[in-house]
Amino acid sequence: MKAMVIDAFGGAEAMYMTEIATPVPGPGEVLIRIRATSVNPVEWKIREGHLARLFPCSFPLILGWDAAGTIAAVGEGVTGFAIGDRVWSYCRKSDIQWGTYAEYVTMAADAVAPMPANLSFAEASTIPLVGLTAWQTLFDVAAIRPGQSVLIHAGAGGIGSLAVPLAKWAGATVIATARAANHDYVRALGADHVIDYSTEDFAAATKALVPEGVDMVFGTVGGEVLTRSYAVVKPGGILVSITDKTDKEAAERFGIRVKYVFVQPNGPQLRRLAGLVECGTLRPPEIEEMPLTQAAEALERNKLGHVRGKLVLMVP
């Protein structure tokens, strides 16, 4: 099969297209013929070696964790899938080596689900990682309930584009940050209030809207933004970070709970997300399609930030 690989950590120059053996599904696994995969910040961080301590890596390494495609083969003991089924999956494995910037990938069947019938492969590929991140953060960790308030950073980004409508669907009042050019887009996703982080103090603006503080901050941005976010959570509320590790001492000072989340593969939750897409509650973010051969360029653009929605790599 064709795949974009790296033989060592590095920049864009480290990636190249090559032919490698097509994987064979083991017991409990399926083989997915990938038609589209989307680009996420974690991929350039892995490529450059920033996450080597967190994720054991082996070379040659194929980046990518999102997949939308068709079942090409099923392993021993797998039921519920047939060759040709249209599926999607978040394909993260315990050892990082065989990802989705390729024609094929194997994955545990319980982490795979039928993709929404009303989406193209390109659209479907944008959702598994970010959709599961939003679901697990909002519901498994923060347990968002109707009537609560949520501040979601980077509401126009890949994760924000799913977190905003999910939080609204859950009955929360949604405050999101975004550049002015993206305000209409984020409001259309369901945000009740949008703060221009480039011209406004997001902390002051949030406290002006919710003087007692929000029930939850969804920390999709790290650094100073995350540090300043502790002060806008009301006592007893929660700050969840998906970027930097949380500060327990700061949390104790503010009387809040904190949690760092890294998304886990989950087929049943993908089925729930598919149902929400098919009924119109969720829709894929804005996308720009690029060929798999331009994966290095796509990662560089993602690294620079300010991509609205997702970049998608199409696999011929």
PDB file of C-alpha atoms in Angstrom:
ATOM      1  CA  MET A   1       0.000   0.000   0.000  1.00  0.00           C
ATOM      2  CA  LYS A   2       0.994   3.637  -0.397  1.00  0.00           C
ATOM      3  CA  ALA A   3       1.685   5.605   2.778  1.00  0.00           C
ATOM      4  CA  MET A   4       3.269   8.849   3.946  1.00  0.00           C
ATOM      5  CA  VAL A   5       5.962   7.879   6.437  1.00  0.00           C
ATOM      6  CA  ILE A   6       8.809   9.253   8.513  1.00  0.00           C
ATOM      7  CA  ASP A   7      11.972   7.382   9.476  1.00  0.00           C
ATOM      8  CA  ALA A   8      12.955   9.809  12.248  1.00  0.00           C
ATOM      9  CA  PHE A   9      11.523  12.799  14.081  1.00  0.00           C
ATOM     10  CA  GLY A  10      11.764  16.033  12.128  1.00  0.00           C
ATOM     11  CA  GLY A  11       9.951  18.704  10.140  1.00  0.00           C
ATOM     12  CA  ALA A  12       8.143  18.653   6.831  1.00  0.00           C
ATOM     13  CA  GLU A  13      11.265  17.367   5.098  1.00  0.00           C
ATOM     14  CA  ALA A  14      11.055  14.124   7.098  1.00  0.00           C
ATOM     15  CA  MET A  15       7.849  12.968   5.368  1.00  0.00           C
ATOM     16  CA  TYR A  16       7.803  10.993   2.130  1.00  0.00           C
ATOM     17  CA  MET A  17       5.499   8.719   0.161  1.00  0.00           C
ATOM     18  CA  THR A  18       6.466   5.061  -0.164  1.00  0.00           C
ATOM     19  CA  GLU A  19       5.122   1.551  -0.667  1.00  0.00           C
ATOM     20  CA  ILE A  20       4.873  -0.725   2.374  1.00  0.00           C
ATOM     21  CA  ALA A  21       3.125  -4.007   3.083  1.00  0.00           C
ATOM     22  CA  THR A  22      -0.629  -3.833   3.546  1.00  0.00           C
ATOM     23  CA  PRO A  23      -1.467  -4.785   7.159  1.00  0.00           C
ATOM     24  CA  VAL A  24      -3.508  -7.882   7.986  1.00  0.00           C
ATOM     25  CA  PRO A  25      -6.228  -7.675  10.656  1.00  0.00           C
ATOM     26  CA  GLY A  26      -5.662  -9.831  13.727  1.00  0.00           C
ATOM     27  CA  PRO A  27      -8.334 -11.388  15.935  1.00  0.00           C
ATOM     28  CA  GLY A  28     -10.925  -8.788  16.875  1.00  0.00           C
ATOM     29  CA  GLU A  29      -9.676  -6.315  14.275  1.00  0.00           C
ATOM     30  CA  VAL A  30     -10.885  -4.969  10.948  1.00  0.00           C
ATOM     31  CA  LEU A  31      -8.933  -3.650   7.981  1.00  0.00           C
ATOM     32  CA  ILE A  32     -10.145  -0.254   6.767  1.00  0.00           C
ATOM     33  CA  ARG A  33      -9.533   0.958   3.215  1.00  0.00           C
ATOM     34  CA  ILE A  34      -9.034   4.625   3.995  1.00  0.00           C
ATOM     35  CA  ARG A  35     -10.662   7.168   1.706  1.00  0.00           C
ATOM     36  CA  ALA A  36     -10.026  10.291   3.797  1.00  0.00           C
ATOM     37  CA  THR A  37      -8.158  11.282   6.939  1.00  0.00           C
ATOM     38  CA  SER A  38      -8.118  14.671   8.639  1.00  0.00           C
ATOM     39  CA  VAL A  39      -5.225  16.667  10.055  1.00  0.00           C
ATOM     40  CA  ASN A  40      -4.880  17.334  13.797  1.00  0.00           C
ATOM     41  CA  PRO A  41      -2.234  19.265  15.799  1.00  0.00           C
ATOM     42  CA  VAL A  42      -1.152  16.092  17.609  1.00  0.00           C
ATOM     43  CA  GLU A  43       0.263  14.785  14.322  1.00  0.00           C
ATOM     44  CA  TRP A  44       2.891  17.473  13.747  1.00  0.00           C
ATOM     45  CA  LYS A  45       3.758  17.292  17.444  1.00  0.00           C
ATOM     46  CA  ILE A  46       4.405  13.555  17.112  1.00  0.00           C
ATOM     47  CA  ARG A  47       6.340  14.096  13.871  1.00  0.00           C
ATOM     48  CA  GLU A  48       8.667  16.568  15.567  1.00  0.00           C
ATOM     49  CA  GLY A  49       9.194  14.349  18.618  1.00  0.00           C
ATOM     50  CA  HIS A  50       7.446  16.606  21.140  1.00  0.00           C
ATOM     51  CA  LEU A  51       5.269  13.746  22.423  1.00  0.00           C
ATOM     52  CA  ALA A  52       7.883  10.966  22.391  1.00  0.00           C
ATOM     53  CA  ARG A  53       7.761  10.599  26.175  1.00  0.00           C
ATOM     54  CA  LEU A  54       3.977  10.430  26.207  1.00  0.00           C
ATOM     55  CA  PHE A  55       3.591   8.056  23.244  1.00  0.00           C
ATOM     56  CA  PRO A  56       6.107   5.297  22.472  1.00  0.00           C
ATOM     57  CA  CYS A  57       6.924   5.507  18.757  1.00  0.00           C
ATOM     58  CA  SER A  58       8.454   3.037  16.307  1.00  0.00           C
ATOM     59  CA  PHE A  59       9.830   3.665  12.813  1.00  0.00           C
ATOM     60  CA  PRO A  60       8.978   3.732  10.002  1.00  0.00           C
ATOM     61  CA  LEU A  61       6.041   5.712  11.352  1.00  0.00           C
ATOM     62  CA  ILE A  62       2.778   6.604   9.621  1.00  0.00           C
ATOM     63  CA  LEU A  63       1.083   9.615  11.178  1.00  0.00           C
ATOM     64  CA  GLY A  64      -2.671  10.158  11.431  1.00  0.00           C
ATOM     65  CA  TRP A  65      -5.485   8.909  13.665  1.00  0.00           C
ATOM     66  CA  ASP A  66      -8.739   9.788  11.854  1.00  0.00           C
ATOM     67  CA  ALA A  67     -10.140   7.414   9.255  1.00  0.00           C
ATOM     68  CA  ALA A  68     -13.205   7.276   7.039  1.00  0.00           C
ATOM     69  CA  GLY A  69     -13.430   4.478   4.499  1.00  0.00           C
ATOM     70  CA  THR A  70     -14.715   0.979   3.898  1.00  0.00           C
ATOM     71  CA  ILE A  71     -14.175  -2.397   5.519  1.00  0.00           C
ATOM     72  CA  ALA A  72     -11.633  -4.335   3.414  1.00  0.00           C
ATOM     73  CA  ALA A  73     -11.260  -7.422   5.651  1.00  0.00           C
ATOM     74  CA  VAL A  74     -12.338  -8.686   9.073  1.00  0.00           C
ATOM     75  CA  GLY A  75     -10.276 -10.603  11.588  1.00  0.00           C
ATOM     76  CA  GLU A  76     -11.189 -13.713  13.514  1.00  0.00           C
ATOM     77  CA  GLY A  77     -14.130 -13.277  15.868  1.00  0.00           C
ATOM     78  CA  VAL A  78     -15.379 -10.019  14.392  1.00  0.00           C
ATOM     79  CA  THR A  79     -19.131  -9.723  13.896  1.00  0.00           C
ATOM     80  CA  GLY A  80     -21.307  -6.813  12.854  1.00  0.00           C
ATOM     81  CA  PHE A  81     -19.108  -5.653   9.969  1.00  0.00           C
ATOM     82  CA  ALA A  82     -19.020  -6.812   6.359  1.00  0.00           C
ATOM     83  CA  ILE A  83     -16.639  -6.039   3.520  1.00  0.00           C
ATOM     84  CA  GLY A  84     -17.670  -2.798   1.861  1.00  0.00           C
ATOM     85  CA  ASP A  85     -19.331  -1.247   4.938  1.00  0.00           C
ATOM     86  CA  ARG A  86     -18.735   2.514   5.192  1.00  0.00           C
ATOM     87  CA  VAL A  87     -17.089   3.169   8.555  1.00  0.00           C
ATOM     88  CA  TRP A  88     -15.190   5.726  10.591  1.00  0.00           C
ATOM     89  CA  SER A  89     -12.771   5.404  13.483  1.00  0.00           C
ATOM     90  CA  TYR A  90     -10.317   7.163  15.759  1.00  0.00           C
ATOM     91  CA  CYS A  91      -7.345   4.891  15.102  1.00  0.00           C
ATOM     92  CA  ARG A  92      -4.979   5.532  18.015  1.00  0.00           C
ATOM     93  CA  LYS A  93      -3.088   2.484  19.210  1.00  0.00           C
ATOM     94  CA  SER A  94      -0.930   1.914  22.285  1.00  0.00           C
ATOM     95  CA  ASP A  95       2.250   1.994  20.197  1.00  0.00           C
ATOM     96  CA  ILE A  96       2.443   4.797  17.657  1.00  0.00           C
ATOM     97  CA  GLN A  97       3.548   3.485  14.271  1.00  0.00           C
ATOM     98  CA  TRP A  98       0.778   2.513  11.858  1.00  0.00           C
ATOM     99  CA  GLY A  99      -1.510   5.495  11.378  1.00  0.00           C
ATOM    100  CA  THR A 100      -3.991   6.721   8.799  1.00  0.00           C
ATOM    101  CA  TYR A 101      -1.888   8.707   6.313  1.00  0.00           C
ATOM    102  CA  ALA A 102      -2.075   5.567   4.183  1.00  0.00           C
ATOM    103  CA  GLU A 103      -4.351   3.448   2.015  1.00  0.00           C
ATOM    104  CA  TYR A 104      -5.117   0.942   4.773  1.00  0.00           C
ATOM    105  CA  VAL A 105      -5.130   0.677   8.559  1.00  0.00           C
ATOM    106  CA  THR A 106      -6.118  -2.068  11.004  1.00  0.00           C
ATOM    107  CA  MET A 107      -8.107  -1.216  14.095  1.00  0.00           C
ATOM    108  CA  ALA A 108      -9.885  -3.012  16.933  1.00  0.00           C
ATOM    109  CA  ALA A 109     -13.450  -3.577  15.781  1.00  0.00           C
ATOM    110  CA  ASP A 110     -14.899  -2.162  18.996  1.00  0.00           C
ATOM    111  CA  ALA A 111     -13.334   1.213  18.126  1.00  0.00           C
ATOM    112  CA  VAL A 112     -14.968   1.309  14.682  1.00  0.00           C
ATOM    113  CA  ALA A 113     -18.534   2.341  13.830  1.00  0.00           C
ATOM    114  CA  PRO A 114     -20.721   2.889  10.776  1.00  0.00           C
ATOM    115  CA  MET A 115     -20.160   6.419   9.510  1.00  0.00           C
ATOM    116  CA  PRO A 116     -23.120   8.786   9.140  1.00  0.00           C
ATOM    117  CA  ALA A 117     -25.094   7.954   6.027  1.00  0.00           C
ATOM    118  CA  ASN A 118     -25.439  11.624   5.093  1.00  0.00           C
ATOM    119  CA  LEU A 119     -21.716  12.447   5.016  1.00  0.00           C
ATOM    120  CA  SER A 120     -19.015  12.058   2.413  1.00  0.00           C
ATOM    121  CA  PHE A 121     -15.779  10.321   3.377  1.00  0.00           C
ATOM    122  CA  ALA A 122     -14.054  13.713   3.542  1.00  0.00           C
ATOM    123  CA  GLU A 123     -16.681  15.128   5.893  1.00  0.00           C
ATOM    124  CA  ALA A 124     -16.759  12.012   8.060  1.00  0.00           C
ATOM    125  CA  SER A 125     -12.982  11.964   8.473  1.00  0.00           C
ATOM    126  CA  THR A 126     -13.070  15.282  10.321  1.00  0.00           C
ATOM    127  CA  ILE A 127     -15.106  14.035  13.268  1.00  0.00           C
ATOM    128  CA  PRO A 128     -13.728  10.950  15.081  1.00  0.00           C
ATOM    129  CA  LEU A 129     -10.834  12.486  17.040  1.00  0.00           C
ATOM    130  CA  VAL A 130     -12.406  15.871  17.679  1.00  0.00           C
ATOM    131  CA  GLY A 131     -15.909  14.510  18.180  1.00  0.00           C
ATOM    132  CA  LEU A 132     -14.786  11.945  20.750  1.00  0.00           C
ATOM    133  CA  THR A 133     -12.621  14.577  22.453  1.00  0.00           C
ATOM    134  CA  ALA A 134     -15.617  16.897  22.765  1.00  0.00           C
ATOM    135  CA  TRP A 135     -17.942  14.094  23.901  1.00  0.00           C
ATOM    136  CA  GLN A 136     -15.601  12.650  26.516  1.00  0.00           C
ATOM    137  CA  THR A 137     -14.665  16.091  27.853  1.00  0.00           C
ATOM    138  CA  LEU A 138     -18.196  17.487  28.079  1.00  0.00           C
ATOM    139  CA  PHE A 139     -20.048  14.381  29.223  1.00  0.00           C
ATOM    140  CA  ASP A 140     -17.675  11.768  30.659  1.00  0.00           C
ATOM    141  CA  VAL A 141     -15.535  14.263  32.598  1.00  0.00           C
ATOM    142  CA  ALA A 142     -17.484  17.510  33.097  1.00  0.00           C
ATOM    143  CA  ALA A 143     -20.958  15.897  33.128  1.00  0.00           C
ATOM    144  CA  ILE A 144     -22.522  19.001  31.589  1.00  0.00           C
ATOM    145  CA  ARG A 145     -26.200  19.442  32.465  1.00  0.00           C
ATOM    146  CA  PRO A 146     -28.999  21.703  31.204  1.00  0.00           C
ATOM    147  CA  GLY A 147     -28.786  25.221  32.591  1.00  0.00           C
ATOM    148  CA  GLN A 148     -25.033  25.217  33.127  1.00  0.00           C
ATOM    149  CA  SER A 149     -22.605  27.608  31.429  1.00  0.00           C
ATOM    150  CA  VAL A 150     -19.552  26.634  29.383  1.00  0.00           C
ATOM    151  CA  LEU A 151     -16.645  28.668  28.007  1.00  0.00           C
ATOM    152  CA  ILE A 152     -15.138  26.972  24.943  1.00  0.00           C
ATOM    153  CA  HIS A 153     -11.869  28.356  23.654  1.00  0.00           C
ATOM    154  CA  ALA A 154     -11.237  28.441  19.889  1.00  0.00           C
ATOM    155  CA  GLY A 155     -14.871  27.847  18.986  1.00  0.00           C
ATOM    156  CA  ALA A 156     -14.121  27.907  15.249  1.00  0.00           C
ATOM    157  CA  GLY A 157     -11.366  25.287  15.441  1.00  0.00           C
ATOM    158  CA  GLY A 158     -11.623  21.584  14.810  1.00  0.00           C
ATOM    159  CA  ILE A 159     -12.637  20.645  18.346  1.00  0.00           C
ATOM    160  CA  GLY A 160     -14.587  23.825  19.020  1.00  0.00           C
ATOM    161  CA  SER A 161     -16.695  23.229  15.918  1.00  0.00           C
ATOM    162  CA  LEU A 162     -18.009  20.036  17.567  1.00  0.00           C
ATOM    163  CA  ALA A 163     -17.875  21.107  21.216  1.00  0.00           C
ATOM    164  CA  VAL A 164     -20.070  24.179  20.692  1.00  0.00           C
ATOM    165  CA  PRO A 165     -23.076  22.329  19.198  1.00  0.00           C
ATOM    166  CA  LEU A 166     -22.686  19.394  21.615  1.00  0.00           C
ATOM    167  CA  ALA A 167     -22.723  21.715  24.622  1.00  0.00           C
ATOM    168  CA  LYS A 168     -25.745  23.527  23.212  1.00  0.00           C
ATOM    169  CA  TRP A 169     -27.498  20.191  22.580  1.00  0.00           C
ATOM    170  CA  ALA A 170     -26.858  19.334  26.232  1.00  0.00           C
ATOM    171  CA  GLY A 171     -28.760  22.464  27.292  1.00  0.00           C
ATOM    172  CA  ALA A 172     -25.821  24.634  28.343  1.00  0.00           C
ATOM    173  CA  THR A 173     -25.324  28.347  27.786  1.00  0.00           C
ATOM    174  CA  VAL A 174     -22.326  28.427  25.456  1.00  0.00           C
ATOM    175  CA  ILE A 175     -19.688  31.157  25.412  1.00  0.00           C
ATOM    176  CA  ALA A 176     -16.940  30.748  22.813  1.00  0.00           C
ATOM    177  CA  THR A 177     -13.836  32.641  21.820  1.00  0.00           C
ATOM    178  CA  ALA A 178     -13.023  33.294  18.159  1.00  0.00           C
ATOM    179  CA  ARG A 179     -11.625  35.938  15.853  1.00  0.00           C
ATOM    180  CA  ALA A 180     -14.191  38.471  14.627  1.00  0.00           C
ATOM    181  CA  ALA A 181     -14.176  36.940  11.140  1.00  0.00           C
ATOM    182  CA  ASN A 182     -15.439  33.674  12.615  1.00  0.00           C
ATOM    183  CA  HIS A 183     -18.185  35.051  14.879  1.00  0.00           C
ATOM    184  CA  ASP A 184     -21.061  34.328  12.504  1.00  0.00           C
ATOM    185  CA  TYR A 185     -19.727  30.806  11.945  1.00  0.00           C
ATOM    186  CA  VAL A 186     -19.500  30.085  15.676  1.00  0.00           C
ATOM    187  CA  ARG A 187     -22.951  31.555  16.371  1.00  0.00           C
ATOM    188  CA  ALA A 188     -24.354  29.325  13.627  1.00  0.00           C
ATOM    189  CA  LEU A 189     -22.849  26.370  15.493  1.00  0.00           C
ATOM    190  CA  GLY A 190     -24.946  27.284  18.512  1.00  0.00           C
ATOM    191  CA  ALA A 191     -22.863  29.671  20.628  1.00  0.00           C
ATOM    192  CA  ASP A 192     -24.937  32.101  22.710  1.00  0.00           C
ATOM    193  CA  HIS A 193     -22.060  34.562  23.088  1.00  0.00           C
ATOM    194  CA  VAL A 194     -18.810  34.934  21.124  1.00  0.00           C
ATOM    195  CA  ILE A 195     -15.771  36.825  22.431  1.00  0.00           C
ATOM    196  CA  ASP A 196     -13.104  38.209  20.096  1.00  0.00           C
ATOM    197  CA  TYR A 197      -9.964  37.041  21.877  1.00  0.00           C
ATOM    198  CA  SER A 198      -7.775  39.264  19.661  1.00  0.00           C
ATOM    199  CA  THR A 199      -9.369  42.526  20.810  1.00  0.00           C
ATOM    200  CA  GLU A 200     -11.075  41.662  24.120  1.00  0.00           C
ATOM    201  CA  ASP A 201      -9.931  40.367  27.487  1.00  0.00           C
ATOM    202  CA  PHE A 202     -11.735  37.029  27.374  1.00  0.00           C
ATOM    203  CA  ALA A 203     -11.634  36.635  31.167  1.00  0.00           C
ATOM    204  CA  ALA A 204     -13.223  40.049  31.797  1.00  0.00           C
ATOM    205  CA  ALA A 205     -15.752  39.517  29.019  1.00  0.00           C
ATOM    206  CA  THR A 206     -16.739  36.124  30.427  1.00  0.00           C
ATOM    207  CA  LYS A 207     -17.148  37.484  33.960  1.00  0.00           C
ATOM    208  CA  ALA A 208     -19.270  40.316  32.553  1.00  0.00           C
ATOM    209  CA  LEU A 209     -21.600  37.691  31.071  1.00  0.00           C
ATOM    210  CA  VAL A 210     -21.505  35.299  34.047  1.00  0.00           C
ATOM    211  CA  PRO A 211     -20.352  37.256  37.127  1.00  0.00           C
ATOM    212  CA  GLU A 212     -20.297  34.184  39.362  1.00  0.00           C
ATOM    213  CA  GLY A 213     -18.119  32.323  36.852  1.00  0.00           C
ATOM    214  CA  VAL A 214     -18.886  29.548  34.372  1.00  0.00           C
ATOM    215  CA  ASP A 215     -19.556  25.953  35.344  1.00  0.00           C
ATOM    216  CA  MET A 216     -16.930  24.707  32.918  1.00  0.00           C
ATOM    217  CA  VAL A 217     -14.012  25.911  30.816  1.00  0.00           C
ATOM    218  CA  PHE A 218     -13.131  23.722  27.836  1.00  0.00           C
ATOM    219  CA  GLY A 219      -9.406  24.389  27.456  1.00  0.00           C
ATOM    220  CA  THR A 220      -8.508  23.795  23.817  1.00  0.00           C
ATOM    221  CA  VAL A 221      -5.738  26.408  24.036  1.00  0.00           C
ATOM    222  CA  GLY A 222      -2.778  26.144  26.398  1.00  0.00           C
ATOM    223  CA  GLY A 223      -0.219  28.554  27.782  1.00  0.00           C
ATOM    224  CA  GLU A 224      -1.349  31.907  29.168  1.00  0.00           C
ATOM    225  CA  VAL A 225      -4.911  31.410  27.911  1.00  0.00           C
ATOM    226  CA  LEU A 226      -5.292  28.274  30.005  1.00  0.00           C
ATOM    227  CA  THR A 227      -3.598  29.874  33.029  1.00  0.00           C
ATOM    228  CA  ARG A 228      -5.975  32.859  32.942  1.00  0.00           C
ATOM    229  CA  SER A 229      -8.983  30.576  32.526  1.00  0.00           C
ATOM    230  CA  TYR A 230      -8.838  29.293  36.104  1.00  0.00           C
ATOM    231  CA  ALA A 231     -10.190  32.632  37.334  1.00  0.00           C
ATOM    232  CA  VAL A 232     -13.386  32.459  35.243  1.00  0.00           C
ATOM    233  CA  VAL A 233     -14.588  29.116  36.656  1.00  0.00           C
ATOM    234  CA  LYS A 234     -17.028  29.433  39.532  1.00  0.00           C
ATOM    235  CA  PRO A 235     -16.168  27.701  42.823  1.00  0.00           C
ATOM    236  CA  GLY A 236     -17.003  24.028  42.468  1.00  0.00           C
ATOM    237  CA  GLY A 237     -16.856  24.221  38.677  1.00  0.00           C
ATOM    238  CA  ILE A 238     -14.366  22.455  36.441  1.00  0.00           C
ATOM    239  CA  LEU A 239     -11.620  23.363  33.992  1.00  0.00           C
ATOM    240  CA  VAL A 240     -10.731  20.631  31.505  1.00  0.00           C
ATOM    241  CA  SER A 241      -7.567  20.937  29.430  1.00  0.00           C
ATOM    242  CA  ILE A 242      -6.778  18.937  26.310  1.00  0.00           C
ATOM    243  CA  THR A 243      -3.467  20.748  25.712  1.00  0.00           C
ATOM    244  CA  ASP A 244      -1.351  21.503  28.804  1.00  0.00           C
ATOM    245  CA  LYS A 245      -1.320  19.604  32.069  1.00  0.00           C
ATOM    246  CA  THR A 246      -3.543  21.212  34.708  1.00  0.00           C
ATOM    247  CA  ASP A 247      -2.284  23.006  37.830  1.00  0.00           C
ATOM    248  CA  LYS A 248      -3.734  21.437  40.981  1.00  0.00           C
ATOM    249  CA  GLU A 249      -2.339  24.151  43.240  1.00  0.00           C
ATOM    250  CA  ALA A 250      -4.042  26.876  41.194  1.00  0.00           C
ATOM    251  CA  ALA A 251      -7.240  24.835  41.213  1.00  0.00           C
ATOM    252  CA  GLU A 252      -7.167  24.669  45.021  1.00  0.00           C
ATOM    253  CA  ARG A 253      -6.687  28.445  45.247  1.00  0.00           C
ATOM    254  CA  PHE A 254      -9.767  29.058  43.120  1.00  0.00           C
ATOM    255  CA  GLY A 255     -11.794  26.234  44.657  1.00  0.00           C
ATOM    256  CA  ILE A 256     -12.345  24.478  41.340  1.00  0.00           C
ATOM    257  CA  ARG A 257     -11.774  21.034  39.871  1.00  0.00           C
ATOM    258  CA  VAL A 258      -9.325  20.398  37.039  1.00  0.00           C
ATOM    259  CA  LYS A 259      -8.716  17.520  34.679  1.00  0.00           C
ATOM    260  CA  TYR A 260      -6.394  16.823  31.762  1.00  0.00           C
ATOM    261  CA  VAL A 261      -8.025  14.709  29.060  1.00  0.00           C
ATOM    262  CA  PHE A 262      -6.556  12.731  26.199  1.00  0.00           C
ATOM    263  CA  VAL A 263      -9.202  11.174  24.011  1.00  0.00           C
ATOM    264  CA  GLN A 264      -9.687   7.399  23.918  1.00  0.00           C
ATOM    265  CA  PRO A 265     -10.981   5.300  20.970  1.00  0.00           C
ATOM    266  CA  ASN A 266     -14.639   4.400  21.488  1.00  0.00           C
ATOM    267  CA  GLY A 267     -16.906   2.774  18.912  1.00  0.00           C
ATOM    268  CA  PRO A 268     -20.186   3.112  20.855  1.00  0.00           C
ATOM    269  CA  GLN A 269     -19.629   6.854  21.276  1.00  0.00           C
ATOM    270  CA  LEU A 270     -18.938   7.158  17.540  1.00  0.00           C
ATOM    271  CA  ARG A 271     -22.338   5.536  16.984  1.00  0.00           C
ATOM    272  CA  ARG A 272     -23.920   8.188  19.229  1.00  0.00           C
ATOM    273  CA  LEU A 273     -22.161  10.935  17.290  1.00  0.00           C
ATOM    274  CA  ALA A 274     -23.293   9.410  13.989  1.00  0.00           C
ATOM    275  CA  GLY A 275     -26.886   9.535  15.180  1.00  0.00           C
ATOM    276  CA  LEU A 276     -26.534  13.229  16.064  1.00  0.00           C
ATOM    277  CA  VAL A 277     -25.054  13.944  12.629  1.00  0.00           C
ATOM    278  CA  GLU A 278     -27.805  12.081  10.824  1.00  0.00           C
ATOM    279  CA  CYS A 279     -30.558  13.946  12.685  1.00  0.00           C
ATOM    280  CA  GLY A 280     -28.923  17.322  12.012  1.00  0.00           C
ATOM    281  CA  THR A 281     -27.835  18.162  15.558  1.00  0.00           C
ATOM    282  CA  LEU A 282     -24.185  18.000  14.527  1.00  0.00           C
ATOM    283  CA  ARG A 283     -22.607  18.808  11.217  1.00  0.00           C
ATOM    284  CA  PRO A 284     -19.012  18.451  10.081  1.00  0.00           C
ATOM    285  CA  PRO A 285     -16.805  21.524  10.308  1.00  0.00           C
ATOM    286  CA  GLU A 286     -15.789  23.456   7.238  1.00  0.00           C
ATOM    287  CA  ILE A 287     -13.215  21.456   5.303  1.00  0.00           C
ATOM    288  CA  GLU A 288     -10.512  21.941   2.714  1.00  0.00           C
ATOM    289  CA  GLU A 289      -9.491  18.833   0.796  1.00  0.00           C
ATOM    290  CA  MET A 290      -5.853  18.139  -0.115  1.00  0.00           C
ATOM    291  CA  PRO A 291      -4.239  15.050  -1.649  1.00  0.00           C
ATOM    292  CA  LEU A 292      -2.367  12.672   0.670  1.00  0.00           C
ATOM    293  CA  THR A 293       0.856  13.601  -1.114  1.00  0.00           C
ATOM    294  CA  GLN A 294       0.525  17.102   0.398  1.00  0.00           C
ATOM    295  CA  ALA A 295       0.405  15.845   3.983  1.00  0.00           C
ATOM    296  CA  ALA A 296       3.573  17.712   4.951  1.00  0.00           C
ATOM    297  CA  GLU A 297       2.132  21.011   3.678  1.00  0.00           C
ATOM    298  CA  ALA A 298      -1.143  20.347   5.492  1.00  0.00           C
ATOM    299  CA  LEU A 299       0.675  19.770   8.779  1.00  0.00           C
ATOM    300  CA  GLU A 300       2.639  23.000   8.366  1.00  0.00           C
ATOM    301  CA  ARG A 301      -0.581  24.930   7.826  1.00  0.00           C
ATOM    302  CA  ASN A 302      -2.137  23.284  10.871  1.00  0.00           C
ATOM    303  CA  LYS A 303       0.915  24.171  12.924  1.00  0.00           C
ATOM    304  CA  LEU A 304       0.577  27.862  12.012  1.00  0.00           C
ATOM    305  CA  GLY A 305      -2.976  27.826  13.395  1.00  0.00           C
ATOM    306  CA  HIS A 306      -6.075  29.791  12.430  1.00  0.00           C
ATOM    307  CA  VAL A 307      -7.431  27.021  10.198  1.00  0.00           C
ATOM    308  CA  ARG A 308     -11.222  27.263  10.311  1.00  0.00           C
ATOM    309  CA  GLY A 309     -12.605  23.780  10.596  1.00  0.00           C
ATOM    310  CA  LYS A 310     -10.347  20.984   9.313  1.00  0.00           C
ATOM    311  CA  LEU A 311      -7.889  20.122   6.565  1.00  0.00           C
ATOM    312  CA  VAL A 312      -8.635  16.734   4.976  1.00  0.00           C
ATOM    313  CA  LEU A 313      -6.219  14.437   3.177  1.00  0.00           C
ATOM    314  CA  MET A 314      -7.877  12.445   0.406  1.00  0.00           C
ATOM    315  CA  VAL A 315      -6.570   8.942  -0.249  1.00  0.00           C
ATOM    316  CA  PRO A 316      -6.984   7.807  -3.881  1.00  0.00           C
TER     317      PRO A 316
END
